Short mmCIF file of C-alpha atoms in Angstrom, two decimals:
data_model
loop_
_atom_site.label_atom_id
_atom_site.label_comp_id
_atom_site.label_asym_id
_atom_site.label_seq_id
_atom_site.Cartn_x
_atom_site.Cartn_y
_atom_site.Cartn_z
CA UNK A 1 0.00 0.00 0.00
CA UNK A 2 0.86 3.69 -0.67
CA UNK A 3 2.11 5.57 2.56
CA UNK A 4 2.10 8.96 3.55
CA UNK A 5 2.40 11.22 6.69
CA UNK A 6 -0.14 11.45 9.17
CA UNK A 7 -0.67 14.47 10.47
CA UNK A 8 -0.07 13.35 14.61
CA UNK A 9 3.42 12.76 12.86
CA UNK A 10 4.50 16.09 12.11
CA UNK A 11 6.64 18.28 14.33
CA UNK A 12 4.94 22.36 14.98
CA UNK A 13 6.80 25.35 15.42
CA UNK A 14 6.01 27.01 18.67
CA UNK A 15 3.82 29.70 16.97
CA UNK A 16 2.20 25.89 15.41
CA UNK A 17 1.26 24.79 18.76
CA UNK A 18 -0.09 27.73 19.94
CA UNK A 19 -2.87 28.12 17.61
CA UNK A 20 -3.85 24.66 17.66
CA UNK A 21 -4.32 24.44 21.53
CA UNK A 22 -5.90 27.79 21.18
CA UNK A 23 -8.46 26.57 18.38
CA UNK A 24 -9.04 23.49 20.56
CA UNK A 25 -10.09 25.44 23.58
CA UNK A 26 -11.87 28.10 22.12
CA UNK A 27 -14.20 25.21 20.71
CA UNK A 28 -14.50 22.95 23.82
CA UNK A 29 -15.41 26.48 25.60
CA UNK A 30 -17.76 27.46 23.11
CA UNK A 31 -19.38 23.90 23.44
CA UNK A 32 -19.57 24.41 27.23
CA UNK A 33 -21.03 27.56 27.08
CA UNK A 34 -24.13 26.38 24.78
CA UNK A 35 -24.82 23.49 26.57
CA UNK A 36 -25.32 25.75 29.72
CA UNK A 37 -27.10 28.14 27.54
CA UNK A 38 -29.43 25.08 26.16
CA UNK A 39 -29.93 23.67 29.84
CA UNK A 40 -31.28 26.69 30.77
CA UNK A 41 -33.39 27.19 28.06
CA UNK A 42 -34.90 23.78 27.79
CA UNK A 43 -38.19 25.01 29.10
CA UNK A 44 -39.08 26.93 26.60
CA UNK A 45 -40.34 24.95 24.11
CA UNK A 46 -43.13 22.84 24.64
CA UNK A 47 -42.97 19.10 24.79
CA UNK A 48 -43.87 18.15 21.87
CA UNK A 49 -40.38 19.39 20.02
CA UNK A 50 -37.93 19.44 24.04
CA UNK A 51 -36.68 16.04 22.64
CA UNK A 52 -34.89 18.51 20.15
CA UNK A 53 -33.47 20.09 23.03
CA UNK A 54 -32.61 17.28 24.97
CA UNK A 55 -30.56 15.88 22.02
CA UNK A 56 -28.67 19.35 21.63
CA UNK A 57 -27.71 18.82 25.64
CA UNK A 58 -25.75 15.72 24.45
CA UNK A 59 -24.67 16.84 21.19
CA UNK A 60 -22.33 20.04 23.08
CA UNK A 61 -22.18 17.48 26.34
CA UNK A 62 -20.41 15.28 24.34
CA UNK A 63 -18.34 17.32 22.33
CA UNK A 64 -17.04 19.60 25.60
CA UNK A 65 -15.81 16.44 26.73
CA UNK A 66 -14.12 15.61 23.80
CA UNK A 67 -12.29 18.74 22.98
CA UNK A 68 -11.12 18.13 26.87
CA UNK A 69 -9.25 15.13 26.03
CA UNK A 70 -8.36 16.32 22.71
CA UNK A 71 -7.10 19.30 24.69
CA UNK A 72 -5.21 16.89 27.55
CA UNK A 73 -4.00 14.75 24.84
CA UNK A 74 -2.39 17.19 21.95
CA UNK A 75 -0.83 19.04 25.36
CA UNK A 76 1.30 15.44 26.62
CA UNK A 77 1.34 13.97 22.89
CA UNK A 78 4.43 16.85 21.46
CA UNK A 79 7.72 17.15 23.67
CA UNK A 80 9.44 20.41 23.68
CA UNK A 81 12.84 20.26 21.74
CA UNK A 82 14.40 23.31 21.15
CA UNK A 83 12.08 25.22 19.00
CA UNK A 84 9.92 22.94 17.72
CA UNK A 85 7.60 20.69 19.00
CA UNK A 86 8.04 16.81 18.43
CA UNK A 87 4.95 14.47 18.51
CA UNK A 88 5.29 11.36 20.66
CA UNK A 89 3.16 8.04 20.27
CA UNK A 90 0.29 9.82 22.48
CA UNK A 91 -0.14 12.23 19.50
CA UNK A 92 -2.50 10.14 17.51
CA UNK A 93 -4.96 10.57 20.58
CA UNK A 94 -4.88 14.76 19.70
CA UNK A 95 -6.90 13.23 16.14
CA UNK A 96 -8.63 10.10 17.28
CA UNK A 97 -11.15 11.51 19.99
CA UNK A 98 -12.89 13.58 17.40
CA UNK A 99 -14.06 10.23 15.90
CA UNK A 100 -15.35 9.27 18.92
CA UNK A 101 -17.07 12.46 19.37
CA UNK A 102 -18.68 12.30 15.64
CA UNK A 103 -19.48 9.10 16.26
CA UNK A 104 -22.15 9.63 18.62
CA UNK A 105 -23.11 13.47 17.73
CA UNK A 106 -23.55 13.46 13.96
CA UNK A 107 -26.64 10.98 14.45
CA UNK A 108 -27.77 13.12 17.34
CA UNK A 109 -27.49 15.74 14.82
CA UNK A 110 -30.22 13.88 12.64
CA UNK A 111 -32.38 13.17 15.44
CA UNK A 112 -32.14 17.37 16.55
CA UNK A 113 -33.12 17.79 12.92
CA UNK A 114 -36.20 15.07 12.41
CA UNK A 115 -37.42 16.52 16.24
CA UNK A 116 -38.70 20.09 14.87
CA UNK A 117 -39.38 18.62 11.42
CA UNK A 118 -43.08 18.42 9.99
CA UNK A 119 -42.36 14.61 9.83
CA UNK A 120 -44.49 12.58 12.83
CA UNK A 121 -45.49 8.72 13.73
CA UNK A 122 -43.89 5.51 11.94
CA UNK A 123 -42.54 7.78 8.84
CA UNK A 124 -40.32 9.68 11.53
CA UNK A 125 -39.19 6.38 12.81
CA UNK A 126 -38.24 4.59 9.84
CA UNK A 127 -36.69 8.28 8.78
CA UNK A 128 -35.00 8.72 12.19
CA UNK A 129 -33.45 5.24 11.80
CA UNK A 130 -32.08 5.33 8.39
CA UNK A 131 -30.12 8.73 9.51
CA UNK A 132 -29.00 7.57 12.73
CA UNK A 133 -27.62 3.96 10.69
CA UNK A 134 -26.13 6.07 7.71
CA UNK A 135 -24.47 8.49 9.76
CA UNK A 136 -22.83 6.06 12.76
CA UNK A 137 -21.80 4.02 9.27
CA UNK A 138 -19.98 7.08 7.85
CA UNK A 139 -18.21 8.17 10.61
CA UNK A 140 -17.16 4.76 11.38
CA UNK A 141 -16.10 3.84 8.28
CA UNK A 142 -14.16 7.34 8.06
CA UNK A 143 -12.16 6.15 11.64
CA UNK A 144 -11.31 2.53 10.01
CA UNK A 145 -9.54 4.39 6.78
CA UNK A 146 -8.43 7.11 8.88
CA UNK A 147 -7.15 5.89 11.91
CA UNK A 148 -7.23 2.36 12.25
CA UNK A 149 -5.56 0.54 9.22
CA UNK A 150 -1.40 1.35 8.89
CA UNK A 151 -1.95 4.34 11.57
CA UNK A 152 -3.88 6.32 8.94
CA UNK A 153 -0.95 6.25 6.69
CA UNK A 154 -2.25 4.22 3.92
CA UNK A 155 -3.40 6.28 1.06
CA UNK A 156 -5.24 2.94 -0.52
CA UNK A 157 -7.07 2.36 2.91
CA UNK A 158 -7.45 6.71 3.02
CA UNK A 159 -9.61 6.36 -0.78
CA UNK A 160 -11.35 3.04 -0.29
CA UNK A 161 -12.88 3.64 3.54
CA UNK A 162 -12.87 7.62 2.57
CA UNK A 163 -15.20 6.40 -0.41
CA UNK A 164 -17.40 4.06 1.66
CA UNK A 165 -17.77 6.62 4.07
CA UNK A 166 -18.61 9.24 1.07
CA UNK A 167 -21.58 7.08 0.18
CA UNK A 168 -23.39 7.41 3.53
CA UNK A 169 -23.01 10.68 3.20
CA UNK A 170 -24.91 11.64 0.14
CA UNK A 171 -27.65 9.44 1.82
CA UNK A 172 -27.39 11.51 4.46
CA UNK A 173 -27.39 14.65 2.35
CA UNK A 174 -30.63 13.08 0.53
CA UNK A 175 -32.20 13.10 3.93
CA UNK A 176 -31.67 16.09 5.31
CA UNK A 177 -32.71 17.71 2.10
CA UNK A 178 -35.88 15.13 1.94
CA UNK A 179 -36.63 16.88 5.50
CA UNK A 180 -36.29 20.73 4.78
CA UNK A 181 -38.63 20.64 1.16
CA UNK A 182 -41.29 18.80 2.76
CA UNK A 183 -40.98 21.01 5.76
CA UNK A 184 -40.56 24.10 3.66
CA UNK A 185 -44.20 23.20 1.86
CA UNK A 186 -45.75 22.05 5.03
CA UNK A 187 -44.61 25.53 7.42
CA UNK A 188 -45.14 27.65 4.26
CA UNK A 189 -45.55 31.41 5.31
CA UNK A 190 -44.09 31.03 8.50
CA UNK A 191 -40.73 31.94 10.00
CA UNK A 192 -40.37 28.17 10.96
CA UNK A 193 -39.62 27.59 7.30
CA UNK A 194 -37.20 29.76 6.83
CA UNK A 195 -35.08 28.57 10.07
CA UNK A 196 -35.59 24.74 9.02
CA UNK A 197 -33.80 25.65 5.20
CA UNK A 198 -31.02 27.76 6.96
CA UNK A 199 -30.34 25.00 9.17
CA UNK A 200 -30.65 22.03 6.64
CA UNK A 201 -28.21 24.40 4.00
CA UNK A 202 -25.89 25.14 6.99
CA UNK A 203 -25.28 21.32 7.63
CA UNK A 204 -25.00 20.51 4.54
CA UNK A 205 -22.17 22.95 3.52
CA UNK A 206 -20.48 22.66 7.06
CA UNK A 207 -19.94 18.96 6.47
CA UNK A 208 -17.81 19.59 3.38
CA UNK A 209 -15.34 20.55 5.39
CA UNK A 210 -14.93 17.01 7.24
CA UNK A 211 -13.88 15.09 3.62
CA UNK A 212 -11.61 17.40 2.25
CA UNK A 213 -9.93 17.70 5.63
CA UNK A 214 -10.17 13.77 5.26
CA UNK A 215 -8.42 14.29 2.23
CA UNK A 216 -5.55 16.74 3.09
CA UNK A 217 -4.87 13.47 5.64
CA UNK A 218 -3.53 11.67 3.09
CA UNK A 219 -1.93 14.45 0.52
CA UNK A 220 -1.21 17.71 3.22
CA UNK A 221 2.17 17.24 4.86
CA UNK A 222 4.12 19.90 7.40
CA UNK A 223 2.95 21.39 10.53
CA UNK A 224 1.32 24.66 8.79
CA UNK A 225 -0.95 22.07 7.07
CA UNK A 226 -1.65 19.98 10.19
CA UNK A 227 -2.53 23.63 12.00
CA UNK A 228 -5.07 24.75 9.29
CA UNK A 229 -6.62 21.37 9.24
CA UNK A 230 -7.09 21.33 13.54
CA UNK A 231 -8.62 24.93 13.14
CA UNK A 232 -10.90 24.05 9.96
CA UNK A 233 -12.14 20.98 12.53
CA UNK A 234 -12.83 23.15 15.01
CA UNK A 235 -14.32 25.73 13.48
CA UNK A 236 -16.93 23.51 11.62
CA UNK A 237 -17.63 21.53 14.66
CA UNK A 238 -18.80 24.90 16.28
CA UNK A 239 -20.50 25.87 13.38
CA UNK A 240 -22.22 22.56 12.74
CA UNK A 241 -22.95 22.16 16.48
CA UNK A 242 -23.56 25.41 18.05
CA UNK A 243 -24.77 27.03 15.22
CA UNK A 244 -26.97 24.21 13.87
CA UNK A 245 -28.16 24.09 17.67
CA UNK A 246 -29.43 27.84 17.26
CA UNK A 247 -31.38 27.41 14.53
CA UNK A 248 -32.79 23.94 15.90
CA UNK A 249 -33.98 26.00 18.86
CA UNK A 250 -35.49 29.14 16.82
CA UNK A 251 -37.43 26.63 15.07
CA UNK A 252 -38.61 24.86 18.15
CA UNK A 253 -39.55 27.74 19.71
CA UNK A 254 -41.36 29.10 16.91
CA UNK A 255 -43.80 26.01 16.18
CA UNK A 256 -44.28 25.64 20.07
CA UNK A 257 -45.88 29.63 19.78
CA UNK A 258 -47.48 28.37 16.83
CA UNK A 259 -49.18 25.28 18.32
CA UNK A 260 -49.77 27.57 21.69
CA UNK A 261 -51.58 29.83 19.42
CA UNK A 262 -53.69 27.81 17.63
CA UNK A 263 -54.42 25.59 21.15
CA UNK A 264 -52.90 22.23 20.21
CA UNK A 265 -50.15 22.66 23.57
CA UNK A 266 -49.51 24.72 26.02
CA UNK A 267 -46.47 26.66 27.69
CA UNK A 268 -46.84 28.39 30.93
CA UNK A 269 -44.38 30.92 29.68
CA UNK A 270 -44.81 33.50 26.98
CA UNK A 271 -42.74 32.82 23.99
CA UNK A 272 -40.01 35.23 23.14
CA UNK A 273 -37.62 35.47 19.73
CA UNK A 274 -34.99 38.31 19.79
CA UNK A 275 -37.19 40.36 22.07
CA UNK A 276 -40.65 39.91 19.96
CA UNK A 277 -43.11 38.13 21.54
CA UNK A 278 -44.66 35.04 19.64
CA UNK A 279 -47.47 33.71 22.19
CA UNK A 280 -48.56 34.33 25.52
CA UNK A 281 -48.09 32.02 27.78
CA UNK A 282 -51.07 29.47 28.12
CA UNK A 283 -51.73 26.99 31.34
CA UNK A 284 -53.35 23.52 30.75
CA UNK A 285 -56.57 23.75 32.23
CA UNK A 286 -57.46 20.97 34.66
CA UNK A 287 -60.73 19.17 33.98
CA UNK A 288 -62.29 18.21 37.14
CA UNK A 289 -64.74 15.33 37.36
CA UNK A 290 -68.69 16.19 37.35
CA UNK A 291 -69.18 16.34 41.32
CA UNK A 292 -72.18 13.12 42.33
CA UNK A 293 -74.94 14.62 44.18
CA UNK A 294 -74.58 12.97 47.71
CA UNK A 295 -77.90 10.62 48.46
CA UNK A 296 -76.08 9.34 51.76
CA UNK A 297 -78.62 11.36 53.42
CA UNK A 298 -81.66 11.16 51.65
CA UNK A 299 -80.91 7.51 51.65
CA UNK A 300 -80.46 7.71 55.63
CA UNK A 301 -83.72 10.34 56.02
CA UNK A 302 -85.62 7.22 53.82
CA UNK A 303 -84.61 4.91 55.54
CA UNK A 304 -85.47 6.56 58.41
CA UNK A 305 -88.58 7.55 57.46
CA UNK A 306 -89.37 3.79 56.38
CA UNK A 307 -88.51 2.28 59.83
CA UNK A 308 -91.01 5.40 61.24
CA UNK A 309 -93.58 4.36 58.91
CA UNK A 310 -93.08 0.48 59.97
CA UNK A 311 -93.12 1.61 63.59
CA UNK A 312 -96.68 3.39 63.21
CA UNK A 313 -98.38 0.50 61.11
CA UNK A 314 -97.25 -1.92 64.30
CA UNK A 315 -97.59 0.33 67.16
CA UNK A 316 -101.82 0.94 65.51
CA UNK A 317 -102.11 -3.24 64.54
CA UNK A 318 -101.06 -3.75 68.29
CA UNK A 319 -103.55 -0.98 69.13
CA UNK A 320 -106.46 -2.40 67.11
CA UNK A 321 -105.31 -5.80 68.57
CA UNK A 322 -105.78 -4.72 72.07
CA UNK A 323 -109.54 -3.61 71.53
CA UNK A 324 -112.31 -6.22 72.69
#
């Protein structure tokens, strides 16, 4: 097989090093800081679209923890030698945990997206399983090419996995664009559409960045390369996680004031968007059972009356008995 370079194999100038541990922190903070944000805001959608929510809490969860080993790792993975920075056989774990990460967040991502889609019932299920398969398939399939066979320095096992993994993707890519025409027609005239096509478009074009980067893997070589393609990374995973989150929440908040308005659920909170109010806040009324008239007592006042009655009739028979 053809060899090349991996990129945990190339040495970084100081200035090198710098901007990748920079570029990895500034993305595990920004991670950290929307996942508070989203915790804290989970209440204000209604329940119909909080799974939505719930899945963004893992998505950032997830990733904060990853950029925290990615973090840990790149910092004991280079040795200082004079000025320039050596990698070690802990460097491949500075690349490696951002499979892990994808692994389990890109089909959260799907599931965030299907949540405030227009899709509902068995066709979300068999939709929300086909995404979830094709994407754990082409992230795992991108870590077998990339990482596992030779090290990732196998430019045959870089284009065969990096094609398999390719594949999922445009089925992916067919989904995603299956889910924002059919809920662009469905939430026609209302903001919700617009926020659904902005989010499936920004998914779409952020995940171009993950192949090419996949790419450079097997043809970029030097530590400038290696720095660009760390800051690409974790750019688009803020973009496609953070960002993507924004818009999933605008567009769960919007059809929760939509539904509030039009009385299908309720929210004991008003709904707000960029200080405009959507819908007032709305409490579920409780229904109280019709209230049984009590016949204890007439039942008792009756019975009462019956034994009174029964009383009388005996008291006069032993009174007409007693006459000569």
């Amino acid at each position: 097989m053809l060899d090349t370079l991996s990129p945990w194999k190339a040495s970084l100038t100081l200035a090198e090093h710098s901007i990748i541990i920079y570029a990895l922190s500034v993305a595990g903070l920004a991670m950290f800081a929307f996942f508070a944000k989203s915790w804290v805001s989970r209440t204000e959608v209604t329940s119909r679209y909080r799974s939505s929510t719930y899945a963004g809490l893992c998505i950032t969860g997830i990733a904060f923890l990853s950029y925290v080993l990615l973090v840990v790792e790149f910092a004991i993975g280079y040795e200082r030698r004079g000025s320039m920075w050596v990698p070690n056989a802990n460097a491949i774990l500075s690349w490696a945990p951002r499979y892990f990460d994808w692994t389990v967040t890109v089909p959260l991502l799907m599931i965030e997206l299907i949540a405030v889609a227009t899709i509902a019932g068995a066709a979300a299920r068999r939709l929300r399983f086909v995404a979830v398969a094709a994407a754990f398939l082409m992230i795992s399939t991108g870590y077998i090419g990339g990482i596992v066979i030779d090290s990732g320095q196998s430019i045959t096992a870089l284009w065969i996995w990096g094609v398999i993994s390719g594949i999922f993707m445009v089925v992916l890519y067919l989904l995603i664009i299956y889910v924002v025409v059919k809920g662009g027609r469905d939430l026609a005239v209302t903001p919700a559409a617009t926020s659904l096509r902005n989010a499936g478009l920004l998914l779409i074009v952020t995940w171009l960045a993950y192949p090419i980067i996949f790419g450079l893997q097997g043809w970029g070589h030097g530590g400038a390369v290696i720095t660009w393609m760390q800051v690409v990374l974790s750019v688009a995973d803020i973009v496609a996680k953070v960002g993507f989150g924004s818009l999933i929440h605008k567009i769960a908040k919007t059809r929760s004031a939509i539904d509030v308005t039009r009385g299908i659920d309720t929210l004991p909170e008003s709904i707000w968007i960029s200080s405009e109010k959507l819908a007032d806040g709305v409490t579920a009324r409780l229904e109280t059972p019709p209230v049984k008239p009590d016949t204890s007592s007439t039942h008792a006042s009756s019975s009462t009356d019956g034994s009174n009655a029964v009383s009388s009739v005996a008291d006069g028979g032993s009174a007409h008995a007693a006459r000569p």
